[in-house]
Amino acid sequence: GAVVSQHPSRVICKSGTSVKIECRSLDFQATTMFWYRQFPKQSLMLMATSNEGSKATYEQGVEKDKFLINHASLTLSTLTVTSAHPEDSSFYICSAQNRIPNQPQHFGDGTRLSIL
Amino acid sequence: ILNVEQSPQSLHVQEGDSTNFTCSFPSSNFYALHWYRWETAKSPEALFVMTLNGDEKKKGRISATLNTKEGYSYLYIKGSQPEDSATYLCAFRGAGSYQLTFGKGTKLSVIP
């Protein structure tokens, strides 16, 4: 149980393109979803937290107009990197959590984004 | 900014050896400490969620201890196997927050 599917796993595109990444919880209701970014040899860094049906909460230094997050249902959250540039190239990974206390976050497989 | 440190950064052990590594985290405002195993090309897999000082949890050959007063947790692997090769992440959760602050991980390579 507790499977999270993230798609696509790899994206290579030109500078200026917008890229959408989907994160789905397949067998549980994800009341909260998290989006992380990881640069080489660095830790997973939280970008934003989204709760179903409400606006995402962004971490300091993360541009909300650049990284659009939608969490319209209890099983789906999307991250759209708008007008991506080479410096946005990174590994993006989502996780999902339900309301039960002291449960771990369940992660997707991640998306490797390369902007040319 | 919360400081979560893991050591060592990487280690190589022979198959059959036992090993352990450390996660240090803030000793104040503690709620939980998570451990994950992250194999290459897979998603991070939850190992333990630890909440109580003195907690010890076990899953097969892997166990973990928690000291919230001094801010550290140890992860132990008994009789390492090649399939244990992965990056082991710890993550701190503070009181009043759902957010996790991750360490950089310890990369374990088990040599057959």
mmCIF file of C-alpha atoms in Angstrom:
data_model
loop_
_atom_site.group_PDB
_atom_site.id
_atom_site.type_symbol
_atom_site.label_atom_id
_atom_site.label_comp_id
_atom_site.label_asym_id
_atom_site.label_seq_id
_atom_site.Cartn_x
_atom_site.Cartn_y
_atom_site.Cartn_z
ATOM 1 C CA GLY A 1 0.000 0.000 0.000
ATOM 2 C CA ALA A 2 0.813 3.738 0.070
ATOM 3 C CA VAL A 3 1.977 4.040 -3.529
ATOM 4 C CA VAL A 4 2.718 7.406 -5.078
ATOM 5 C CA SER A 5 3.116 7.721 -8.817
ATOM 6 C CA GLN A 6 5.062 10.627 -10.310
ATOM 7 C CA HIS A 7 5.144 11.399 -13.991
ATOM 8 C CA PRO A 8 7.135 12.047 -16.121
ATOM 9 C CA SER A 9 10.373 10.571 -14.821
ATOM 10 C CA ARG A 10 12.548 12.543 -17.204
ATOM 11 C CA VAL A 11 12.080 15.730 -19.175
ATOM 12 C CA ILE A 12 14.488 17.406 -21.560
ATOM 13 C CA CYS A 13 13.242 20.598 -23.145
ATOM 14 C CA LYS A 14 14.232 23.981 -24.480
ATOM 15 C CA SER A 15 14.554 27.110 -22.401
ATOM 16 C CA GLY A 16 11.250 28.966 -22.125
ATOM 17 C CA THR A 17 9.112 25.842 -22.112
ATOM 18 C CA SER A 18 6.651 25.194 -19.299
ATOM 19 C CA VAL A 19 6.776 21.730 -17.785
ATOM 20 C CA LYS A 20 4.054 20.012 -15.770
ATOM 21 C CA ILE A 21 4.825 17.229 -13.312
ATOM 22 C CA GLU A 22 2.052 15.076 -11.857
ATOM 23 C CA CYS A 23 1.993 13.362 -8.505
ATOM 24 C CA ARG A 24 -0.746 10.840 -7.717
ATOM 25 C CA SER A 25 -1.486 8.839 -4.614
ATOM 26 C CA LEU A 26 -2.792 5.536 -5.948
ATOM 27 C CA ASP A 27 -4.254 3.811 -2.925
ATOM 28 C CA PHE A 28 -4.771 6.419 -0.220
ATOM 29 C CA GLN A 29 -6.122 9.905 0.233
ATOM 30 C CA ALA A 30 -3.311 12.436 0.359
ATOM 31 C CA THR A 31 -4.524 15.366 2.390
ATOM 32 C CA THR A 32 -1.089 16.942 2.152
ATOM 33 C CA MET A 33 1.444 16.754 -0.641
ATOM 34 C CA PHE A 34 4.978 18.068 -0.638
ATOM 35 C CA TRP A 35 7.256 19.111 -3.485
ATOM 36 C CA TYR A 36 11.011 18.851 -3.073
ATOM 37 C CA ARG A 37 13.975 19.743 -5.238
ATOM 38 C CA GLN A 38 17.428 18.207 -5.010
ATOM 39 C CA PHE A 39 20.589 19.639 -6.541
ATOM 40 C CA PRO A 40 23.674 17.416 -6.914
ATOM 41 C CA LYS A 41 25.219 16.368 -3.612
ATOM 42 C CA GLN A 42 22.640 18.352 -1.671
ATOM 43 C CA SER A 43 19.778 17.286 0.551
ATOM 44 C CA LEU A 44 16.150 17.187 -0.483
ATOM 45 C CA MET A 45 14.909 20.768 -0.117
ATOM 46 C CA LEU A 46 11.242 21.427 0.466
ATOM 47 C CA MET A 47 9.793 23.808 -2.096
ATOM 48 C CA ALA A 48 6.161 23.895 -1.078
ATOM 49 C CA THR A 49 3.418 22.187 0.873
ATOM 50 C CA SER A 50 -0.033 21.800 -0.586
ATOM 51 C CA ASN A 51 -3.263 20.812 1.065
ATOM 52 C CA GLU A 52 -6.189 19.580 -0.983
ATOM 53 C CA GLY A 53 -8.431 22.401 -2.081
ATOM 54 C CA SER A 54 -6.283 25.240 -0.792
ATOM 55 C CA LYS A 55 -3.356 27.319 -1.962
ATOM 56 C CA ALA A 56 0.127 25.927 -1.568
ATOM 57 C CA THR A 57 2.511 27.269 1.056
ATOM 58 C CA TYR A 58 5.884 28.068 -0.486
ATOM 59 C CA GLU A 59 9.218 27.989 1.283
ATOM 60 C CA GLN A 60 11.351 31.107 1.442
ATOM 61 C CA GLY A 61 13.133 31.764 -1.824
ATOM 62 C CA VAL A 62 10.765 29.680 -3.963
ATOM 63 C CA GLU A 63 8.881 31.805 -6.491
ATOM 64 C CA LYS A 64 5.206 30.924 -6.468
ATOM 65 C CA ASP A 65 4.675 32.415 -9.936
ATOM 66 C CA LYS A 66 7.498 30.286 -11.286
ATOM 67 C CA PHE A 67 6.462 27.029 -9.646
ATOM 68 C CA LEU A 68 2.694 26.676 -9.873
ATOM 69 C CA ILE A 69 1.187 24.026 -7.639
ATOM 70 C CA ASN A 70 -2.322 22.686 -7.901
ATOM 71 C CA HIS A 71 -3.828 20.169 -5.488
ATOM 72 C CA ALA A 72 -7.355 19.885 -6.773
ATOM 73 C CA SER A 73 -8.181 16.438 -5.409
ATOM 74 C CA LEU A 74 -7.140 14.093 -2.633
ATOM 75 C CA THR A 75 -5.152 11.990 -5.086
ATOM 76 C CA LEU A 76 -3.503 14.471 -7.439
ATOM 77 C CA SER A 77 -1.108 17.376 -7.176
ATOM 78 C CA THR A 78 0.704 19.027 -10.049
ATOM 79 C CA LEU A 79 3.800 21.185 -10.209
ATOM 80 C CA THR A 80 4.221 23.383 -13.278
ATOM 81 C CA VAL A 81 7.612 24.958 -13.870
ATOM 82 C CA THR A 82 6.719 27.980 -15.977
ATOM 83 C CA SER A 83 9.083 29.336 -18.615
ATOM 84 C CA ALA A 84 11.838 27.024 -17.443
ATOM 85 C CA HIS A 85 15.471 28.109 -17.731
ATOM 86 C CA PRO A 86 18.700 26.105 -17.416
ATOM 87 C CA GLU A 87 19.035 27.050 -13.728
ATOM 88 C CA ASP A 88 15.738 25.222 -13.096
ATOM 89 C CA SER A 89 17.379 21.966 -14.155
ATOM 90 C CA SER A 90 17.197 19.720 -11.122
ATOM 91 C CA PHE A 91 15.619 16.622 -9.636
ATOM 92 C CA TYR A 92 12.049 17.229 -8.465
ATOM 93 C CA ILE A 93 10.249 14.753 -6.213
ATOM 94 C CA CYS A 94 6.853 14.740 -4.570
ATOM 95 C CA SER A 95 5.573 13.048 -1.457
ATOM 96 C CA ALA A 96 2.140 12.535 0.007
ATOM 97 C CA GLN A 97 0.748 12.111 3.463
ATOM 98 C CA ASN A 98 -2.647 11.319 4.947
ATOM 99 C CA ARG A 99 -4.158 12.583 8.188
ATOM 100 C CA ILE A 100 -3.111 9.649 10.369
ATOM 101 C CA PRO A 101 -0.604 10.874 12.990
ATOM 102 C CA ASN A 102 3.030 9.772 12.924
ATOM 103 C CA GLN A 103 2.897 8.287 9.461
ATOM 104 C CA PRO A 104 5.794 8.650 7.038
ATOM 105 C CA GLN A 105 5.622 10.594 3.820
ATOM 106 C CA HIS A 106 5.284 8.402 0.728
ATOM 107 C CA PHE A 107 7.406 9.429 -2.204
ATOM 108 C CA GLY A 108 7.126 9.301 -5.952
ATOM 109 C CA ASP A 109 10.074 8.231 -8.106
ATOM 110 C CA GLY A 110 11.052 11.794 -8.951
ATOM 111 C CA THR A 111 11.452 13.762 -12.173
ATOM 112 C CA ARG A 112 14.810 14.663 -13.679
ATOM 113 C CA LEU A 113 14.345 18.003 -15.443
ATOM 114 C CA SER A 114 16.958 19.200 -17.907
ATOM 115 C CA ILE A 115 16.521 22.568 -19.583
ATOM 116 C CA LEU A 116 18.704 23.190 -22.597
ATOM 117 C CA ILE B 1 17.337 27.214 9.338
ATOM 118 C CA LEU B 2 17.245 23.728 10.854
ATOM 119 C CA ASN B 3 20.469 21.751 10.813
ATOM 120 C CA VAL B 4 20.180 18.014 10.148
ATOM 121 C CA GLU B 5 23.536 16.330 9.734
ATOM 122 C CA GLN B 6 24.308 12.779 8.714
ATOM 123 C CA SER B 7 27.609 10.993 9.007
ATOM 124 C CA PRO B 8 29.459 9.485 7.401
ATOM 125 C CA GLN B 9 28.641 10.823 3.951
ATOM 126 C CA SER B 10 29.425 7.428 2.459
ATOM 127 C CA LEU B 11 30.847 4.100 3.476
ATOM 128 C CA HIS B 12 31.780 0.781 1.977
ATOM 129 C CA VAL B 13 31.418 -2.427 3.955
ATOM 130 C CA GLN B 14 31.948 -6.080 3.182
ATOM 131 C CA GLU B 15 28.981 -8.391 2.920
ATOM 132 C CA GLY B 16 28.233 -9.801 6.355
ATOM 133 C CA ASP B 17 29.656 -6.838 8.272
ATOM 134 C CA SER B 18 27.480 -4.861 10.615
ATOM 135 C CA THR B 19 27.471 -1.099 10.336
ATOM 136 C CA ASN B 20 25.889 2.005 11.770
ATOM 137 C CA PHE B 21 25.549 5.665 10.966
ATOM 138 C CA THR B 22 24.397 8.821 12.659
ATOM 139 C CA CYS B 23 21.808 11.524 12.256
ATOM 140 C CA SER B 24 22.012 14.654 14.395
ATOM 141 C CA PHE B 25 19.154 17.124 14.633
ATOM 142 C CA PRO B 26 17.925 20.011 16.794
ATOM 143 C CA SER B 27 17.174 18.909 20.356
ATOM 144 C CA SER B 28 14.486 21.542 20.808
ATOM 145 C CA ASN B 29 10.940 21.598 19.448
ATOM 146 C CA PHE B 30 11.150 17.924 18.474
ATOM 147 C CA TYR B 31 8.157 16.019 17.115
ATOM 148 C CA ALA B 32 9.498 13.094 15.084
ATOM 149 C CA LEU B 33 12.526 11.679 13.328
ATOM 150 C CA HIS B 34 12.059 9.771 10.070
ATOM 151 C CA TRP B 35 14.433 7.318 8.408
ATOM 152 C CA TYR B 36 14.190 6.437 4.713
ATOM 153 C CA ARG B 37 16.115 4.110 2.423
ATOM 154 C CA TRP B 38 16.625 5.389 -1.116
ATOM 155 C CA GLU B 39 17.833 2.940 -3.725
ATOM 156 C CA THR B 40 19.021 4.211 -7.077
ATOM 157 C CA ALA B 41 16.209 4.705 -9.611
ATOM 158 C CA LYS B 42 13.547 4.029 -6.982
ATOM 159 C CA SER B 43 11.518 6.180 -4.615
ATOM 160 C CA PRO B 44 12.580 6.700 -0.999
ATOM 161 C CA GLU B 45 11.146 3.944 1.178
ATOM 162 C CA ALA B 46 10.058 4.707 4.724
ATOM 163 C CA LEU B 47 11.906 2.695 7.372
ATOM 164 C CA PHE B 48 10.966 4.223 10.702
ATOM 165 C CA VAL B 49 9.092 7.119 12.272
ATOM 166 C CA MET B 50 10.448 7.678 15.762
ATOM 167 C CA THR B 51 8.822 9.957 18.272
ATOM 168 C CA LEU B 52 9.800 9.046 21.838
ATOM 169 C CA ASN B 53 13.136 9.612 23.525
ATOM 170 C CA GLY B 54 14.794 6.240 24.038
ATOM 171 C CA ASP B 55 12.751 4.651 21.263
ATOM 172 C CA GLU B 56 14.285 1.671 19.537
ATOM 173 C CA LYS B 57 12.678 0.284 16.388
ATOM 174 C CA LYS B 58 13.547 -2.753 14.336
ATOM 175 C CA LYS B 59 12.730 -3.966 10.827
ATOM 176 C CA GLY B 60 14.481 -7.200 9.944
ATOM 177 C CA ARG B 61 18.231 -6.599 10.169
ATOM 178 C CA ILE B 62 17.818 -2.826 10.455
ATOM 179 C CA SER B 63 17.242 -1.040 13.736
ATOM 180 C CA ALA B 64 17.303 2.547 14.941
ATOM 181 C CA THR B 65 17.597 4.350 18.239
ATOM 182 C CA LEU B 66 16.568 7.838 19.239
ATOM 183 C CA ASN B 67 17.925 10.356 21.747
ATOM 184 C CA THR B 68 15.867 13.535 21.590
ATOM 185 C CA LYS B 69 17.580 15.211 24.551
ATOM 186 C CA GLU B 70 20.949 15.276 22.818
ATOM 187 C CA GLY B 71 19.565 15.316 19.295
ATOM 188 C CA TYR B 72 20.819 12.177 17.600
ATOM 189 C CA SER B 73 19.622 8.918 16.115
ATOM 190 C CA TYR B 74 21.624 5.876 15.087
ATOM 191 C CA LEU B 75 20.709 3.463 12.313
ATOM 192 C CA TYR B 76 22.208 -0.033 12.575
ATOM 193 C CA ILE B 77 22.380 -2.713 9.917
ATOM 194 C CA LYS B 78 23.319 -6.180 11.082
ATOM 195 C CA GLY B 79 25.011 -8.548 8.636
ATOM 196 C CA SER B 80 24.947 -6.196 5.641
ATOM 197 C CA GLN B 81 23.850 -7.649 2.314
ATOM 198 C CA PRO B 82 24.392 -6.247 -1.198
ATOM 199 C CA GLU B 83 20.692 -5.399 -1.387
ATOM 200 C CA ASP B 84 21.199 -3.017 1.559
ATOM 201 C CA SER B 85 23.219 -0.759 -0.742
ATOM 202 C CA ALA B 86 21.340 2.531 -0.839
ATOM 203 C CA THR B 87 21.360 6.064 0.497
ATOM 204 C CA TYR B 88 19.863 6.291 3.967
ATOM 205 C CA LEU B 89 18.131 9.566 4.753
ATOM 206 C CA CYS B 90 16.996 10.939 8.057
ATOM 207 C CA ALA B 91 14.504 13.764 8.377
ATOM 208 C CA PHE B 92 13.495 15.944 11.322
ATOM 209 C CA ARG B 93 9.960 17.049 11.967
ATOM 210 C CA GLY B 94 9.388 19.855 14.430
ATOM 211 C CA ALA B 95 6.389 20.325 16.662
ATOM 212 C CA GLY B 96 3.456 22.044 14.991
ATOM 213 C CA SER B 97 4.612 21.287 11.462
ATOM 214 C CA TYR B 98 4.087 18.600 8.847
ATOM 215 C CA GLN B 99 7.328 19.541 7.116
ATOM 216 C CA LEU B 100 10.440 17.407 7.095
ATOM 217 C CA THR B 101 13.992 18.737 7.042
ATOM 218 C CA PHE B 102 16.299 16.176 5.474
ATOM 219 C CA GLY B 103 19.945 15.414 5.967
ATOM 220 C CA LYS B 104 22.155 14.830 2.934
ATOM 221 C CA GLY B 105 22.117 11.092 3.524
ATOM 222 C CA THR B 106 24.645 8.327 4.068
ATOM 223 C CA LYS B 107 25.444 6.319 0.964
ATOM 224 C CA LEU B 108 26.089 2.692 1.853
ATOM 225 C CA SER B 109 27.782 0.300 -0.546
ATOM 226 C CA VAL B 110 27.922 -3.355 0.456
ATOM 227 C CA ILE B 111 30.642 -5.260 -1.358
ATOM 228 C CA PRO B 112 29.842 -8.912 -2.122
#
